[in-house]
Short mmCIF file of C-alpha atoms in Angstrom, two decimals:
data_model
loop_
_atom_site.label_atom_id
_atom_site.label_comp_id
_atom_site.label_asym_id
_atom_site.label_seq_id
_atom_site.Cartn_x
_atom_site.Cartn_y
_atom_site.Cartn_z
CA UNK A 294 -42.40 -71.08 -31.29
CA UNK A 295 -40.23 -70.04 -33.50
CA UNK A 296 -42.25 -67.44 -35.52
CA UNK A 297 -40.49 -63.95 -34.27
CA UNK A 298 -37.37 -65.00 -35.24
CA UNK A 299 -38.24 -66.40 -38.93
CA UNK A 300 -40.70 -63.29 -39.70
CA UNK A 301 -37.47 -61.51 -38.60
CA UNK A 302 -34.82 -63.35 -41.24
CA UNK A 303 -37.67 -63.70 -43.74
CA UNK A 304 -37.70 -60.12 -44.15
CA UNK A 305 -34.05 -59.36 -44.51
CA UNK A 306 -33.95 -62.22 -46.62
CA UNK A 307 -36.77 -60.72 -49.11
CA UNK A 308 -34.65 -57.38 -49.65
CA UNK A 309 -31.70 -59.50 -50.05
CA UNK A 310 -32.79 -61.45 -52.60
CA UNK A 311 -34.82 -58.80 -54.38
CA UNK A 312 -31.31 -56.72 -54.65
CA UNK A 313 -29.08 -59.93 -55.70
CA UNK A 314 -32.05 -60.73 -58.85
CA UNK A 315 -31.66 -57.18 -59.61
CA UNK A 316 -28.01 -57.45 -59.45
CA UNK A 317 -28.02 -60.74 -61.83
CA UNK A 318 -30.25 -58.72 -63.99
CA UNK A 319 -27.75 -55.89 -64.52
CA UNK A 320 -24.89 -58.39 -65.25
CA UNK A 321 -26.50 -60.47 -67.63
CA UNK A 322 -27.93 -57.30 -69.69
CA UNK A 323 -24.36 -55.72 -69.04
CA UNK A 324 -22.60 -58.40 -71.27
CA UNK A 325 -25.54 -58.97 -73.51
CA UNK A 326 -25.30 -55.29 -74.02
CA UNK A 327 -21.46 -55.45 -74.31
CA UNK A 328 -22.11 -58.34 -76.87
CA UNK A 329 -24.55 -56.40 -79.26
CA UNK A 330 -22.84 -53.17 -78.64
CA UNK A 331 -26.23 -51.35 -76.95
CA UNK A 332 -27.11 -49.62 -73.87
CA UNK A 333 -27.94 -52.62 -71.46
CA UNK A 334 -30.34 -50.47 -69.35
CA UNK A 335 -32.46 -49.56 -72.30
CA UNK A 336 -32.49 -53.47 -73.01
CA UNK A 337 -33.35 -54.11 -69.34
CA UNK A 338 -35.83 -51.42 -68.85
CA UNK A 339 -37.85 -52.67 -72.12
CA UNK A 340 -38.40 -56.27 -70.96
CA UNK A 341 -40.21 -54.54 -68.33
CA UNK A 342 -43.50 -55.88 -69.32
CA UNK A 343 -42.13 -59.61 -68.90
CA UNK A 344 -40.89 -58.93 -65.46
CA UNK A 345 -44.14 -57.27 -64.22
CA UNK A 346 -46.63 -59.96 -65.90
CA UNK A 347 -43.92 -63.03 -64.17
CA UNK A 348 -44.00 -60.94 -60.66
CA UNK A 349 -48.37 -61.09 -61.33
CA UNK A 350 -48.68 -64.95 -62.65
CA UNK A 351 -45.32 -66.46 -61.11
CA UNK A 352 -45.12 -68.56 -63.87
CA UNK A 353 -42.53 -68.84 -66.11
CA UNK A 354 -44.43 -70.76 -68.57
CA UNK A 355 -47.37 -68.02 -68.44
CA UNK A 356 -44.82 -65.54 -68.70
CA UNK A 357 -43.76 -66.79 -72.51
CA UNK A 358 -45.88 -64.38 -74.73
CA UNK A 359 -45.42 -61.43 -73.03
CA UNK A 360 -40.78 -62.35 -72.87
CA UNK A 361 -41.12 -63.15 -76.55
CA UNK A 362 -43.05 -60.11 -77.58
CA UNK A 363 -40.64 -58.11 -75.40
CA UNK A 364 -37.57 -59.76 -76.88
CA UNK A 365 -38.61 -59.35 -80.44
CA UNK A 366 -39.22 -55.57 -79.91
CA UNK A 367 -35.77 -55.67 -78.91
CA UNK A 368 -34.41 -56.37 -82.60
CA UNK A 369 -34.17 -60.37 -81.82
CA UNK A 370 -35.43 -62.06 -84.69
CA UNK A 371 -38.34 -63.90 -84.81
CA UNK A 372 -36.50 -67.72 -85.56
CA UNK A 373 -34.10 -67.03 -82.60
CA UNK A 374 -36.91 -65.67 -80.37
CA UNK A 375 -38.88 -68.16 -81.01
CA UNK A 376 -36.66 -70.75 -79.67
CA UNK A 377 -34.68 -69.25 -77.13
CA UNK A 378 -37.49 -68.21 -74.61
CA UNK A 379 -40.14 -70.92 -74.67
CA UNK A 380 -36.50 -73.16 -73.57
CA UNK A 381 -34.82 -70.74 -71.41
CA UNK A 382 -38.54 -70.66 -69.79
CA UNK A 383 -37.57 -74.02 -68.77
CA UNK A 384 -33.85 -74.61 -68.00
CA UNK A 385 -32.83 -70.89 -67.46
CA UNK A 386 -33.36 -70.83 -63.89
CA UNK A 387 -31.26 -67.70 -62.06
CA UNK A 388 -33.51 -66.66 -59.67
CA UNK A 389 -34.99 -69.62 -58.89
CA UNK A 390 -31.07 -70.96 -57.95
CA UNK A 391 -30.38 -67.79 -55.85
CA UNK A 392 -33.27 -67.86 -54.56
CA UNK A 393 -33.06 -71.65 -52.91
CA UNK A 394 -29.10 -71.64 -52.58
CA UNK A 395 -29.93 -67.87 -50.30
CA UNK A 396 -32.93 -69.63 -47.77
CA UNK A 397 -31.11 -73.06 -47.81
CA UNK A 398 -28.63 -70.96 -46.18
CA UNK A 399 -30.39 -68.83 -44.01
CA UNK A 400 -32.00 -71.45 -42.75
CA UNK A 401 -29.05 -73.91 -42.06
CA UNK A 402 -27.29 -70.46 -39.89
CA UNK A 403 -30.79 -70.36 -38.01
CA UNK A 404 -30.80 -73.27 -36.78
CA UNK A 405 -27.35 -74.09 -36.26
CA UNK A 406 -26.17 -76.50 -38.95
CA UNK A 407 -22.60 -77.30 -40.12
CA UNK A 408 -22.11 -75.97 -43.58
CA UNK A 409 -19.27 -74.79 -45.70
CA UNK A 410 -17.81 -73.96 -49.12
CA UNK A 411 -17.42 -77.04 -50.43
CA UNK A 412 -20.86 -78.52 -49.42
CA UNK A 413 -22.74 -75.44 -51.53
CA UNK A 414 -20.47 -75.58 -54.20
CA UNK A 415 -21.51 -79.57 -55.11
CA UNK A 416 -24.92 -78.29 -53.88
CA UNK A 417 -25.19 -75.55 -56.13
CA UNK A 418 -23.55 -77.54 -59.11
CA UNK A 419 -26.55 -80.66 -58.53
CA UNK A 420 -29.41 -78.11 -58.11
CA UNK A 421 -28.25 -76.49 -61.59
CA UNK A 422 -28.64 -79.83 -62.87
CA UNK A 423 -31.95 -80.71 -60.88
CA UNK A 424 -33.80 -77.57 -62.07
CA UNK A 425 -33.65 -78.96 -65.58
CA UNK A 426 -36.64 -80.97 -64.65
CA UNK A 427 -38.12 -78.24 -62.89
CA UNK A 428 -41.80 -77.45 -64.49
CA UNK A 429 -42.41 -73.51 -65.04
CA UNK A 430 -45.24 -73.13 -62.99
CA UNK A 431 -45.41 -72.08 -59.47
CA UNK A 432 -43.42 -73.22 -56.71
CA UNK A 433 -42.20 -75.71 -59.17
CA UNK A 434 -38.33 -75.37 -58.55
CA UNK A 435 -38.64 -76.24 -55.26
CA UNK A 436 -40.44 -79.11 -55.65
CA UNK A 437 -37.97 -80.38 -58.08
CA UNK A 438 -34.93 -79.18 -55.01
CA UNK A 439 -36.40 -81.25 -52.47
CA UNK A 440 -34.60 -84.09 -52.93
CA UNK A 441 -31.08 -82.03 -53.30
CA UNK A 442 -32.26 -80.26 -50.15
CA UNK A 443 -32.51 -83.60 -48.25
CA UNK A 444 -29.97 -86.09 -49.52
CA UNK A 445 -27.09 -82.93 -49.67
CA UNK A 446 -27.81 -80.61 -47.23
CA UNK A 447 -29.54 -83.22 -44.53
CA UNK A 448 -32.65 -81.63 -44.60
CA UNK A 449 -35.80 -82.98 -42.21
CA UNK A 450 -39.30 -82.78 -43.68
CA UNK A 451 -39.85 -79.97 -41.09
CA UNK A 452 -37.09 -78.19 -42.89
CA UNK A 453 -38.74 -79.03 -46.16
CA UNK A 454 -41.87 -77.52 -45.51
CA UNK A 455 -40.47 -74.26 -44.12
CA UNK A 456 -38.16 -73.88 -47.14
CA UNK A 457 -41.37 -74.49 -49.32
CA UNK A 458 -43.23 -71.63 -48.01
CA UNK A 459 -40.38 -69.30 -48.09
CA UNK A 460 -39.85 -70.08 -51.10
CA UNK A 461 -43.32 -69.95 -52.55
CA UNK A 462 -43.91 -66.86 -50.54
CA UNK A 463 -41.48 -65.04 -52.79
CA UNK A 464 -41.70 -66.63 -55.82
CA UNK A 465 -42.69 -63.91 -58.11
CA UNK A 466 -39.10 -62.49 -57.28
CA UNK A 467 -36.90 -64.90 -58.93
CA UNK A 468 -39.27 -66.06 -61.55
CA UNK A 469 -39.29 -62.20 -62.73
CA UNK A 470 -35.62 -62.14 -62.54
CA UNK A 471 -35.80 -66.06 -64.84
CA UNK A 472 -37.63 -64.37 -67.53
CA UNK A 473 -36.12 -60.97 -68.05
CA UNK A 474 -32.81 -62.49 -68.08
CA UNK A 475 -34.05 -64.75 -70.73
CA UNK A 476 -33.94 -61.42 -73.19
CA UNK A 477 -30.72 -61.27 -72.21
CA UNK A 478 -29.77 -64.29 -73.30
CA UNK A 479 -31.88 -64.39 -77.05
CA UNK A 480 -30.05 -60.84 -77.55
CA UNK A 481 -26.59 -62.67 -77.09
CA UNK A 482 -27.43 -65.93 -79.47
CA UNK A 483 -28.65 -63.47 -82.21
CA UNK A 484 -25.52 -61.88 -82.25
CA UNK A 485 -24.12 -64.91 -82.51
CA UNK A 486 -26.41 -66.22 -85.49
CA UNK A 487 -25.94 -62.60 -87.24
CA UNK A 488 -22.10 -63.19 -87.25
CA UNK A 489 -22.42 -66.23 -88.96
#
């Protein structure tokens, strides 16, 4: 019975999230531009590739040939490449975060729960921890929050399941934004291992 209303919220909450990935895009190729003294857009714009294949598969794990071959035609070498995507694939988790910390939310206003700074901020710090063990294939961060979701937030298994399917329903958005940023972040340890 409650259809109308979460069609309603699920679509303002697609645009929202689509626009915060994009703006967590733009910061993290802002300072890994700033770091390597190049034009962040031109950085952004060429792991292009790796955002459109992660948007198709919604896998970040499927996603690791096409982010490497992006990132090395960014100037990354090969050795730092090489290593920093196939484990950022795994533990560098953005969009995945935003993505469950922004329905989590949603959903608690929706249906009327008590929530607060202080409960999201330990929420937020355990999920960052939790998505460690998070597999990179679909709808696999959210599998790995369920537990968070329940023991922190007081989540029902009704709750559960409805935070599962908007989740998995937009996926491909925060699995893109996982993967690009994951250019950002080689381009900012190869400066690193060029200064030394």
């Amino acid at each position: 019975g409650q259809v109308t209303s979460v069609l309603g919220v699920f679509v303002k909450l697609i645009v929202l999230i689509f626009a915060m990935t994009l703006l967590i895009l733009i910061v993290q190729f802002g300072i890994a531009g700033f770091v390597a003294r190049r034009n962040p857009f031109k950085l952004l714009c060429n792991m292009l590739d790796a955002y459109v294949t992660a948007l198709g598969t919604q896998s970040s794990a499927a996603t690791i040939p096409v982010t490497l071959k992006q990132t090395q035609k960014m100037g990354v070498s090969d050795d730092v490449a090489g290593f920093v995507i196939p484990l950022c694939a795994t533990i560098h988790l953005s969009g995945s975060m935003l993505k469950i910390v922004a329905c989590s939310l949603a959903l608690m206003i929706m249906q009327g729960m008590e929530y607060n700074f202080a409960l999201f901020a330990g929420f937020v710090c355990m999920l960052g921890v939790t998505m460690v063990a998070a597999p990179g294939v679909p709808g696999g961060a959210i599998m790995a929050a369920l537990g968070v979701l329940a023991s922190m937030l007081g989540f029902t298994a009704e709750d559960q399941a409805l935070m599962i399917s908007l989740y998995v329903a937009m996926d491909s958005f925060g699995t893109a934004c996982n993967v690009t940023g994951d250019g950002a972040l080689a381009i900012i340890v190869d400066r690193f291992k060029k200064k030394q």
